[in-house]
Amino acid sequence: EAQVTQNPRYLITVTGKKLTVTCSQNMNHEYMSWYRQDPGLGLRQIYYSMNVEVTDKGDVPEGYKVSRKEKRNFPLILESPSPNQTSLYFCASHPLGGSDTQYFGPGTRLTVL
Amino acid sequence: AQSVTQLGSHVSVSEGALVLLRCNYSSSVPPYLFWYVQYPNQGLQLLLKYTTGATLVKGINGFEAEFKKSETSFHLTKPSAHMSDAAEYFCAVTIGGATNKLIFGTGTLLAVQP
């Protein structure tokens, strides 16, 4: 089954404790991205990657890192989480091409205390 | 720069009534337009999309949307609401190209009353 998976689905952590949210897709898509969803703001892009070893900032990259060492995986790293990073995070993937549908993972709800 | 405006953060309809969720976009080039639905505690699922060609687009679950260039709109409709339609709906736009970033509206939460 074609899908995007994220882990963990739920995470509660404390300020400053490094964490990684994993994202994996099995559709051989070139393009992957991370979004955060906040009430009243919709979804905003954090980082994206157009292929292995090619990443770039989205609209709200501060406080986040990403890597793309393999085509299928695109982890999101919070080196020193802060409470303003409490949010719902989504990973997405699609083949390169403007009209192609982006496929979203199930989301990771992060709470930073 | 592109942007998306969804009018009405909350919409409530009765079961069987018409559903109309509004979306207006701003783009300097022909856009690709999408509607996504998010059911409680789930990820986003594509409802429908407009790329080129026919301006009336039909999607899943009986939803459809019409691209109106003169009004820069892409409103989502369904003739008869069902309880299972209760969810949050997001309109999104992209101009495609290499980055293909989706620009989302702020979402509309649809409630369906019995």
Tab-separated table of C-alpha atoms in Angstrom:
chain	number	residue	atom	x	y	z
A	1	GLU	CA	0.000	0.000	0.000
A	2	ALA	CA	1.301	3.418	-1.014
A	3	GLN	CA	1.740	5.485	2.097
A	4	VAL	CA	3.665	8.041	4.117
A	5	THR	CA	4.431	6.997	7.680
A	6	GLN	CA	5.483	9.137	10.604
A	7	ASN	CA	6.761	8.235	14.027
A	8	PRO	CA	5.975	8.879	16.731
A	9	ARG	CA	2.322	9.867	16.384
A	10	TYR	CA	2.288	11.573	19.761
A	11	LEU	CA	5.178	13.027	21.730
A	12	ILE	CA	5.402	15.022	24.933
A	13	THR	CA	8.833	16.369	25.769
A	14	VAL	CA	10.538	19.135	27.713
A	15	THR	CA	12.266	22.280	26.573
A	16	GLY	CA	15.756	21.682	25.229
A	17	LYS	CA	15.619	17.912	24.842
A	18	LYS	CA	16.602	17.016	21.287
A	19	LEU	CA	14.099	14.957	19.343
A	20	THR	CA	13.620	13.487	15.878
A	21	VAL	CA	10.387	12.781	14.072
A	22	THR	CA	10.814	10.228	11.330
A	23	CYS	CA	9.069	10.229	7.967
A	24	SER	CA	9.176	7.504	5.359
A	25	GLN	CA	7.441	7.022	2.005
A	26	ASN	CA	7.267	3.923	-0.172
A	27	MET	CA	6.269	5.554	-3.455
A	28	ASN	CA	9.752	6.479	-4.702
A	29	HIS	CA	8.790	10.158	-4.692
A	30	GLU	CA	11.494	12.732	-5.246
A	31	TYR	CA	9.827	15.533	-3.323
A	32	MET	CA	9.232	15.474	0.410
A	33	SER	CA	8.294	18.222	2.814
A	34	TRP	CA	7.354	18.991	6.394
A	35	TYR	CA	4.446	21.169	7.464
A	36	ARG	CA	3.212	22.328	10.815
A	37	GLN	CA	-0.456	22.918	11.490
A	38	ASP	CA	-1.586	25.469	14.039
A	39	PRO	CA	-5.147	26.608	14.810
A	40	GLY	CA	-6.186	29.534	12.668
A	41	LEU	CA	-3.016	29.387	10.603
A	42	GLY	CA	-3.579	26.352	8.428
A	43	LEU	CA	-0.505	24.405	7.346
A	44	ARG	CA	2.833	26.080	6.837
A	45	GLN	CA	5.843	24.532	5.176
A	46	ILE	CA	8.922	24.071	7.356
A	47	TYR	CA	11.439	22.444	5.013
A	48	TYR	CA	11.351	20.588	1.740
A	49	SER	CA	13.596	18.324	-0.257
A	50	MET	CA	13.610	17.768	-4.001
A	51	ASN	CA	15.852	14.728	-3.856
A	52	VAL	CA	18.605	13.029	-1.888
A	53	GLU	CA	20.977	15.553	-0.328
A	54	VAL	CA	18.889	18.474	-1.665
A	55	THR	CA	16.967	20.371	1.005
A	56	ASP	CA	15.775	23.932	1.397
A	57	LYS	CA	13.896	26.139	3.817
A	58	GLY	CA	10.173	26.641	3.668
A	59	ASP	CA	8.249	29.429	5.339
A	60	VAL	CA	8.935	28.630	9.000
A	61	PRO	CA	12.305	26.852	9.258
A	62	GLU	CA	13.599	28.423	12.478
A	63	GLY	CA	14.379	25.854	15.151
A	64	TYR	CA	14.243	22.869	12.802
A	65	LYS	CA	16.700	20.772	10.824
A	66	VAL	CA	16.185	18.090	8.225
A	67	SER	CA	18.288	15.604	6.306
A	68	ARG	CA	17.730	13.509	3.201
A	69	LYS	CA	20.303	10.757	3.049
A	70	GLU	CA	17.956	8.258	1.441
A	71	LYS	CA	15.162	8.891	-1.006
A	72	ARG	CA	12.475	7.317	1.170
A	73	ASN	CA	13.320	9.025	4.486
A	74	PHE	CA	13.088	12.657	5.551
A	75	PRO	CA	13.469	13.097	9.320
A	76	LEU	CA	12.647	16.335	11.110
A	77	ILE	CA	15.044	17.263	13.897
A	78	LEU	CA	14.416	19.674	16.744
A	79	GLU	CA	17.810	20.281	18.337
A	80	SER	CA	16.463	22.306	21.259
A	81	PRO	CA	12.662	22.264	21.296
A	82	SER	CA	10.775	25.179	22.759
A	83	PRO	CA	7.100	25.515	23.755
A	84	ASN	CA	6.320	27.527	20.600
A	85	GLN	CA	7.078	24.379	18.620
A	86	THR	CA	4.102	22.647	20.171
A	87	SER	CA	2.106	21.798	17.083
A	88	LEU	CA	0.774	19.123	14.757
A	89	TYR	CA	3.367	18.107	12.182
A	90	PHE	CA	2.768	16.521	8.802
A	91	CYS	CA	5.174	14.970	6.367
A	92	ALA	CA	4.213	14.882	2.687
A	93	SER	CA	5.625	13.462	-0.522
A	94	HIS	CA	4.943	13.528	-4.254
A	95	PRO	CA	6.729	13.093	-7.575
A	96	LEU	CA	8.232	16.247	-9.056
A	97	GLY	CA	5.549	18.071	-11.028
A	98	GLY	CA	3.261	20.932	-10.115
A	99	SER	CA	-0.019	19.181	-10.720
A	100	ASP	CA	0.789	16.062	-8.788
A	101	THR	CA	-1.030	15.279	-5.595
A	102	GLN	CA	0.910	15.496	-2.376
A	103	TYR	CA	0.425	12.534	-0.069
A	104	PHE	CA	0.358	13.279	3.629
A	105	GLY	CA	1.361	11.212	6.604
A	106	PRO	CA	-0.986	10.754	9.578
A	107	GLY	CA	0.608	13.536	11.610
A	108	THR	CA	2.682	13.831	14.776
A	109	ARG	CA	1.252	15.770	17.671
A	110	LEU	CA	4.136	17.329	19.595
A	111	THR	CA	3.861	19.006	22.983
A	112	VAL	CA	6.878	20.810	24.400
A	113	LEU	CA	6.592	21.640	28.098
B	1	ALA	CA	3.186	35.670	-4.348
B	2	GLN	CA	0.357	33.245	-4.002
B	3	SER	CA	-2.117	33.250	-1.162
B	4	VAL	CA	-5.357	31.528	-0.273
B	5	THR	CA	-8.307	32.919	1.642
B	6	GLN	CA	-11.020	30.709	3.045
B	7	LEU	CA	-14.068	32.651	4.160
B	8	GLY	CA	-15.595	31.269	7.297
B	9	SER	CA	-13.510	29.312	9.757
B	10	HIS	CA	-16.639	27.469	10.913
B	11	VAL	CA	-19.594	26.444	8.786
B	12	SER	CA	-22.621	24.572	10.078
B	13	VAL	CA	-25.239	22.923	7.874
B	14	SER	CA	-28.101	20.545	8.425
B	15	GLU	CA	-27.934	17.019	7.149
B	16	GLY	CA	-29.219	16.983	3.573
B	17	ALA	CA	-28.528	20.671	3.004
B	18	LEU	CA	-26.159	22.183	0.468
B	19	VAL	CA	-22.533	22.490	1.491
B	20	LEU	CA	-20.661	25.552	0.199
B	21	LEU	CA	-17.116	26.237	1.369
B	22	ARG	CA	-15.488	29.317	-0.111
B	23	CYS	CA	-11.947	29.672	-1.356
B	24	ASN	CA	-10.341	32.600	-3.113
B	25	TYR	CA	-6.773	32.624	-4.285
B	26	SER	CA	-4.191	35.089	-5.424
B	27	SER	CA	-1.638	34.082	-8.003
B	28	SER	CA	0.276	35.894	-10.704
B	29	VAL	CA	0.403	32.813	-12.899
B	30	PRO	CA	-2.129	30.077	-13.635
B	31	PRO	CA	-2.416	28.083	-10.448
B	32	TYR	CA	-3.044	24.510	-9.568
B	33	LEU	CA	-5.781	24.320	-6.940
B	34	PHE	CA	-6.548	21.640	-4.397
B	35	TRP	CA	-9.068	20.822	-1.723
B	36	TYR	CA	-7.960	18.575	1.106
B	37	VAL	CA	-10.091	17.142	3.916
B	38	GLN	CA	-8.913	16.320	7.414
B	39	TYR	CA	-11.072	14.039	9.523
B	40	PRO	CA	-10.558	14.136	13.294
B	41	ASN	CA	-7.174	12.775	14.333
B	42	GLN	CA	-6.213	11.947	10.777
B	43	GLY	CA	-3.928	13.288	8.091
B	44	LEU	CA	-4.956	15.225	5.007
B	45	GLN	CA	-6.706	13.476	2.160
B	46	LEU	CA	-7.106	14.904	-1.315
B	47	LEU	CA	-10.725	15.650	-2.220
B	48	LEU	CA	-10.144	17.069	-5.678
B	49	LYS	CA	-7.798	19.186	-7.718
B	50	TYR	CA	-7.813	21.516	-10.700
B	51	THR	CA	-4.814	21.648	-12.978
B	52	THR	CA	-5.939	22.422	-16.515
B	53	GLY	CA	-8.918	21.726	-18.744
B	54	ALA	CA	-12.482	21.466	-17.490
B	55	THR	CA	-13.172	24.046	-14.836
B	56	LEU	CA	-15.748	21.961	-12.972
B	57	VAL	CA	-13.902	19.301	-11.072
B	58	LYS	CA	-15.518	16.343	-9.380
B	59	GLY	CA	-13.926	14.688	-6.402
B	60	ILE	CA	-14.559	11.964	-3.895
B	61	ASN	CA	-17.596	11.653	-1.640
B	62	GLY	CA	-19.827	13.705	-3.940
B	63	PHE	CA	-17.854	16.941	-3.677
B	64	GLU	CA	-17.096	19.206	-6.590
B	65	ALA	CA	-15.468	22.566	-7.166
B	66	GLU	CA	-15.466	25.081	-9.973
B	67	PHE	CA	-12.436	27.096	-11.004
B	68	LYS	CA	-13.528	30.626	-11.875
B	69	LYS	CA	-10.587	32.598	-13.140
B	70	SER	CA	-12.491	35.889	-13.370
B	71	GLU	CA	-13.444	35.630	-9.702
B	72	THR	CA	-10.179	33.962	-8.592
B	73	SER	CA	-12.308	31.435	-6.768
B	74	PHE	CA	-12.404	27.698	-6.268
B	75	HIS	CA	-15.430	27.084	-4.038
B	76	LEU	CA	-16.224	23.585	-2.838
B	77	THR	CA	-19.791	22.297	-2.958
B	78	LYS	CA	-21.821	19.219	-2.206
B	79	PRO	CA	-25.552	19.087	-2.915
B	80	SER	CA	-26.543	17.156	0.194
B	81	ALA	CA	-24.521	17.043	3.390
B	82	HIS	CA	-24.018	13.819	5.279
B	83	MET	CA	-23.034	13.444	8.907
B	84	SER	CA	-19.787	11.828	7.782
B	85	ASP	CA	-18.787	15.061	6.006
B	86	ALA	CA	-18.016	16.711	9.327
B	87	ALA	CA	-14.323	17.540	9.085
B	88	GLU	CA	-11.907	20.374	8.429
B	89	TYR	CA	-11.412	21.392	4.820
B	90	PHE	CA	-8.355	23.099	3.408
B	91	CYS	CA	-8.001	24.877	0.104
B	92	ALA	CA	-4.469	25.051	-1.293
B	93	VAL	CA	-2.699	26.529	-4.286
B	94	THR	CA	0.593	25.915	-6.012
B	95	ILE	CA	2.138	27.229	-9.180
B	96	GLY	CA	4.074	24.032	-9.558
B	97	GLY	CA	7.616	24.130	-10.807
B	98	ALA	CA	10.554	22.618	-9.010
B	99	THR	CA	9.585	23.602	-5.490
B	100	ASN	CA	5.884	22.864	-5.805
B	101	LYS	CA	5.125	24.304	-2.409
B	102	LEU	CA	1.502	24.107	-1.350
B	103	ILE	CA	0.106	27.317	0.089
B	104	PHE	CA	-2.797	26.472	2.378
B	105	GLY	CA	-5.757	28.460	3.513
B	106	THR	CA	-6.519	28.584	7.210
B	107	GLY	CA	-9.162	25.889	6.954
B	108	THR	CA	-12.929	25.652	7.397
B	109	LEU	CA	-14.401	23.394	10.029
B	110	LEU	CA	-17.649	21.916	8.752
B	111	ALA	CA	-20.259	20.783	11.258
B	112	VAL	CA	-23.270	18.784	10.110
B	113	GLN	CA	-26.345	18.934	12.322
B	114	PRO	CA	-28.876	16.093	12.383
